[in-house]
PDB file of C-alpha atoms in Angstrom:
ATOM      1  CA  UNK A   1     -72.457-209.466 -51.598  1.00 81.00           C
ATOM      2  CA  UNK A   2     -70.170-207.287 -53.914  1.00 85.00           C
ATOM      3  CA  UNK A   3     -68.076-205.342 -52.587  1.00 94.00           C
ATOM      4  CA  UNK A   4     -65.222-203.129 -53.318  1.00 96.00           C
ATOM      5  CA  UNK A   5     -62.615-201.389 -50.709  1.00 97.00           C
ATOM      6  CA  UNK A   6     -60.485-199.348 -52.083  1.00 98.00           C
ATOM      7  CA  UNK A   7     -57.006-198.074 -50.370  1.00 96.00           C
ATOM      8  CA  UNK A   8     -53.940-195.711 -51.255  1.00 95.00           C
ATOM      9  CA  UNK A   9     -54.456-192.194 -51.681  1.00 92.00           C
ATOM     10  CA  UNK A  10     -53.453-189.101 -49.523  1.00 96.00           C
ATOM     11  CA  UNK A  11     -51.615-186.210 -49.694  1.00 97.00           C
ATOM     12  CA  UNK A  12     -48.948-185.191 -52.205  1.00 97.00           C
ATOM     13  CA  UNK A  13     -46.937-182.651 -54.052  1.00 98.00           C
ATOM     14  CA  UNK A  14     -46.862-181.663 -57.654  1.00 98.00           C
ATOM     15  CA  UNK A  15     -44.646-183.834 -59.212  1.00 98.00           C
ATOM     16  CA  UNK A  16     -45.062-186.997 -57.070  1.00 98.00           C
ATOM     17  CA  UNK A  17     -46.738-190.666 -57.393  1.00 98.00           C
ATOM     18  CA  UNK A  18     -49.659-192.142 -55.979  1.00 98.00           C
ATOM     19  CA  UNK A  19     -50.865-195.928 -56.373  1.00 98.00           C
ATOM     20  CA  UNK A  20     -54.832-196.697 -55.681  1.00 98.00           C
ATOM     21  CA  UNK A  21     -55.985-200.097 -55.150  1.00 98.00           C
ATOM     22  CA  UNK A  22     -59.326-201.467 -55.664  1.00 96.00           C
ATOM     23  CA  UNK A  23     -60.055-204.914 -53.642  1.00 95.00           C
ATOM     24  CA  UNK A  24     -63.115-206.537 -55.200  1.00 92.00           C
ATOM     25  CA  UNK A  25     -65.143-209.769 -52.975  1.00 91.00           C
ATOM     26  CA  UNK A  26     -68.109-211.201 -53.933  1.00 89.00           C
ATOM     27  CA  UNK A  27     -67.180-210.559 -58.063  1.00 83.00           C
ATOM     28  CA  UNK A  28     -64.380-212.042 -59.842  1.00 78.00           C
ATOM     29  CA  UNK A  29     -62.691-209.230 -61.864  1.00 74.00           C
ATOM     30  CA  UNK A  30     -61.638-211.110 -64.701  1.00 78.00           C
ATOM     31  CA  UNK A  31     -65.306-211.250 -65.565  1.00 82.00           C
ATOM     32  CA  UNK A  32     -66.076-207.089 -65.620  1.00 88.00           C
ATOM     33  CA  UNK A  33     -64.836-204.215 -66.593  1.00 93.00           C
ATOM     34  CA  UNK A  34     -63.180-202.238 -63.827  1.00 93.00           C
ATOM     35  CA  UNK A  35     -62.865-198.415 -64.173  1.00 96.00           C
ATOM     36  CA  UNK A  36     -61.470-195.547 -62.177  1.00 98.00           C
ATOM     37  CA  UNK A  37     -63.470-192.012 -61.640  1.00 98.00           C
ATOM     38  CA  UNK A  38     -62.691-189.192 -59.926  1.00 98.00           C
ATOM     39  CA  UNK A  39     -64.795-186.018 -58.202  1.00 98.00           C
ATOM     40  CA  UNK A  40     -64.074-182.261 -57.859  1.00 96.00           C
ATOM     41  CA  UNK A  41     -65.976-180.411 -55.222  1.00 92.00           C
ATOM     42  CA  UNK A  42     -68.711-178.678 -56.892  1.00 92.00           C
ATOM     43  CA  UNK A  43     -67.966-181.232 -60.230  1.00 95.00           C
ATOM     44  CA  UNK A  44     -69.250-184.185 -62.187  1.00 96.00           C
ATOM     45  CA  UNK A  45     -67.954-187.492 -61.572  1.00 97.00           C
ATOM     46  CA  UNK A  46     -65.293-187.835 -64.656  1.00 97.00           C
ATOM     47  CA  UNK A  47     -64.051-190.959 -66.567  1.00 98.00           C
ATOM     48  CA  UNK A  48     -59.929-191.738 -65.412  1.00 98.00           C
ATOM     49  CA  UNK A  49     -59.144-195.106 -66.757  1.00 98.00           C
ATOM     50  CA  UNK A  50     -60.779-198.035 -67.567  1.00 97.00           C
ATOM     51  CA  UNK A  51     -59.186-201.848 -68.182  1.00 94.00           C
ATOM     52  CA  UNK A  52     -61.759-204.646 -69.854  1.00 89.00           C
ATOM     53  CA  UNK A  53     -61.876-208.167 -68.172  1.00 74.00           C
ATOM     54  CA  UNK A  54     -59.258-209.538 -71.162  1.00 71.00           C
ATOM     55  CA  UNK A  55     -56.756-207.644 -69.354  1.00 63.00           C
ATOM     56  CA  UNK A  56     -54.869-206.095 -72.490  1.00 73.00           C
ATOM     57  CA  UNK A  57     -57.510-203.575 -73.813  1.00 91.00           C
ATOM     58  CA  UNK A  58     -57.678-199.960 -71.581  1.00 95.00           C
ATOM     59  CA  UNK A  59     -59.262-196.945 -71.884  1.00 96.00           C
ATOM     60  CA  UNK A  60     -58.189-193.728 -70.569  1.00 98.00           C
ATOM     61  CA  UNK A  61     -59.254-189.791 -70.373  1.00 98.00           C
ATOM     62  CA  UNK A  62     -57.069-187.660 -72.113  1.00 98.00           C
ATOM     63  CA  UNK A  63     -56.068-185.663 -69.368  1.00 97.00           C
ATOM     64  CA  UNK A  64     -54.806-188.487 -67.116  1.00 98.00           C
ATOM     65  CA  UNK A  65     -53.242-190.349 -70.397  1.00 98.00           C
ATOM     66  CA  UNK A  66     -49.384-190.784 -70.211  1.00 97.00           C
ATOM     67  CA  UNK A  67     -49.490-190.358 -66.410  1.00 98.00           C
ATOM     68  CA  UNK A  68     -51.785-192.761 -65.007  1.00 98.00           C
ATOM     69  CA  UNK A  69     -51.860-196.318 -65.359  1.00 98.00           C
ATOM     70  CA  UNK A  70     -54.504-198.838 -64.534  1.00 96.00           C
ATOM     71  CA  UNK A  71     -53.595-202.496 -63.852  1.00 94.00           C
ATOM     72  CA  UNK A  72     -55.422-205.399 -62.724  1.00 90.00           C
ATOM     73  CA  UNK A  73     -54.397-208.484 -60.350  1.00 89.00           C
ATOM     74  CA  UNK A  74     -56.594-211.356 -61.128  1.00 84.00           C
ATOM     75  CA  UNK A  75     -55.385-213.671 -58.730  1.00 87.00           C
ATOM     76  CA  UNK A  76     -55.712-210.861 -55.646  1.00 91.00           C
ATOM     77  CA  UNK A  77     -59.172-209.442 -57.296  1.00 90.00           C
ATOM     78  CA  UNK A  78     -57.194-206.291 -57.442  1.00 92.00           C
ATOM     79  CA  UNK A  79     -57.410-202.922 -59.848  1.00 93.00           C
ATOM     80  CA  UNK A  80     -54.632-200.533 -59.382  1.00 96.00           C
ATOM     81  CA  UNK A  81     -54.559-196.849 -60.468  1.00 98.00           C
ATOM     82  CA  UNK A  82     -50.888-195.656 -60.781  1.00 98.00           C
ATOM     83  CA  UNK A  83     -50.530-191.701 -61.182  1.00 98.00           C
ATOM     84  CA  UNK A  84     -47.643-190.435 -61.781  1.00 98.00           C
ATOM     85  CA  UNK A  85     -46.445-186.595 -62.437  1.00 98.00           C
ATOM     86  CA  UNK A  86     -49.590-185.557 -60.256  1.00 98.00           C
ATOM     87  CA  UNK A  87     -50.987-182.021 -60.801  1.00 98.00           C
ATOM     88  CA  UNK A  88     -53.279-179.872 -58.240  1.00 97.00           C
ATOM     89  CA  UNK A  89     -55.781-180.466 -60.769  1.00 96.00           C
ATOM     90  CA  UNK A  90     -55.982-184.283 -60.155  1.00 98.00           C
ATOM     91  CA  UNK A  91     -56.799-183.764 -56.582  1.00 98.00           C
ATOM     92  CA  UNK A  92     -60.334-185.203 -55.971  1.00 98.00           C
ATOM     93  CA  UNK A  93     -62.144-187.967 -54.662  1.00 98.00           C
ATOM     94  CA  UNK A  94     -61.411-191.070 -56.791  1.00 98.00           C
ATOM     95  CA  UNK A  95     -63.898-194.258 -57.175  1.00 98.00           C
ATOM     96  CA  UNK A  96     -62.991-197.266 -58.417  1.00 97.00           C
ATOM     97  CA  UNK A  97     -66.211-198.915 -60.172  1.00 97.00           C
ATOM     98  CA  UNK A  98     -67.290-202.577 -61.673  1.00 95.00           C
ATOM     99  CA  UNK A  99     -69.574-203.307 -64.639  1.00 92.00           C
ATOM    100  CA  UNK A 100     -70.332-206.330 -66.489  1.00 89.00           C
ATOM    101  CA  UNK A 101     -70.845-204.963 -70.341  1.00 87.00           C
ATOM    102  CA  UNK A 102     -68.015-203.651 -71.821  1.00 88.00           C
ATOM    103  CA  UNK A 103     -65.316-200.764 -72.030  1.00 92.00           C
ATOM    104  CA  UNK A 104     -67.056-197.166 -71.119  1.00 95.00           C
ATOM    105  CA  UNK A 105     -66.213-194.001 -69.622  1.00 96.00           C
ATOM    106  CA  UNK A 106     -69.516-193.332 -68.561  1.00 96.00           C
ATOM    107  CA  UNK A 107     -70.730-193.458 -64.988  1.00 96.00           C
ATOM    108  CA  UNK A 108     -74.025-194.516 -65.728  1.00 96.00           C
ATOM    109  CA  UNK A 109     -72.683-198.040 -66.977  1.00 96.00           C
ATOM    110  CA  UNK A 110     -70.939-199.047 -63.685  1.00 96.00           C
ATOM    111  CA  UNK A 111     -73.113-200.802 -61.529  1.00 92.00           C
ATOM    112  CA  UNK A 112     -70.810-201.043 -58.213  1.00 95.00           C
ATOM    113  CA  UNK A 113     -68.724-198.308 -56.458  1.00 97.00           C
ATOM    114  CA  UNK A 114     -66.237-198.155 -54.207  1.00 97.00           C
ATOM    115  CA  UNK A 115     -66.025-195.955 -51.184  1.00 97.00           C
ATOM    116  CA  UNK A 116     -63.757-193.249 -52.162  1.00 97.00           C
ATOM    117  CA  UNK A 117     -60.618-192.232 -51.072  1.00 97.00           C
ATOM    118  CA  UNK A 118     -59.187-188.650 -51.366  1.00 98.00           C
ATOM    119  CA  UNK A 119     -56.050-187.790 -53.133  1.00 98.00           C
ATOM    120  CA  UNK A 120     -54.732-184.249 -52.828  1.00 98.00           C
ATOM    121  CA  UNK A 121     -51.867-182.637 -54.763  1.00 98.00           C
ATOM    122  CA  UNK A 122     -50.479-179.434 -53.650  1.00 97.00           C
ATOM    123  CA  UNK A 123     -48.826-177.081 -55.483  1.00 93.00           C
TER     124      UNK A 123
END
């Protein structure tokens, strides 16, 4: 069964850092492309980051770009999402996601999800 748990997130101020963690069973990472999404209350689910099975090749939305990092531990079957310089506007629920094609920023080509976890950035 795949699976992904996902851990990290919380509450922070402007300004501060935040690591996410994506633990993947049942898939072996190296073989998919693992992204990171995020939802607003009331919002779309929007692109973050993405990082292709090679390792080297990422993908990230322009307003996370610079701030955020997404890495990947192959031998833990691990994605991390690294924000840094957080703003109130990054607070949301963020998803970490698998898909077996290729690099996208589109929901739609993920096929598993993680369960969430809530990050919060006050002002």
């Amino acid at each position: 069964q795949v699976q992904l748990v996902q851990s990290g997130g919380g509450l922070v101020q402007a300004g501060g850092s935040l690591r996410l963690s994506c633990a993947a069973s049942g898939l072996k990472v190296s073989k998919y492309v693992m992204g990171w999404f995020r939802q607003s209350r009331g919002k779309e689910r929007e692109f973050v980051a993405a990082i292709r099975w090679t390792g080297g090749v990422t993908l990230y939305a322009d307003s996370v770009k610079g701030r955020f990092t997404i890495s990947r531990d192959n031998a833990k079957n691990t994605v991390y999402l690294q924000m840094n310089s957080l703003k109130p506007d990054d607070t949301a629920v963020y998803y970490c996601a698998a898909n077996r094609r290729d690099l996208s920023s589109r929901p739609v080509a993920y096929d598993t999800w993680g369960q969430g976890t809530q990050v919060t950035v006050s002002s």
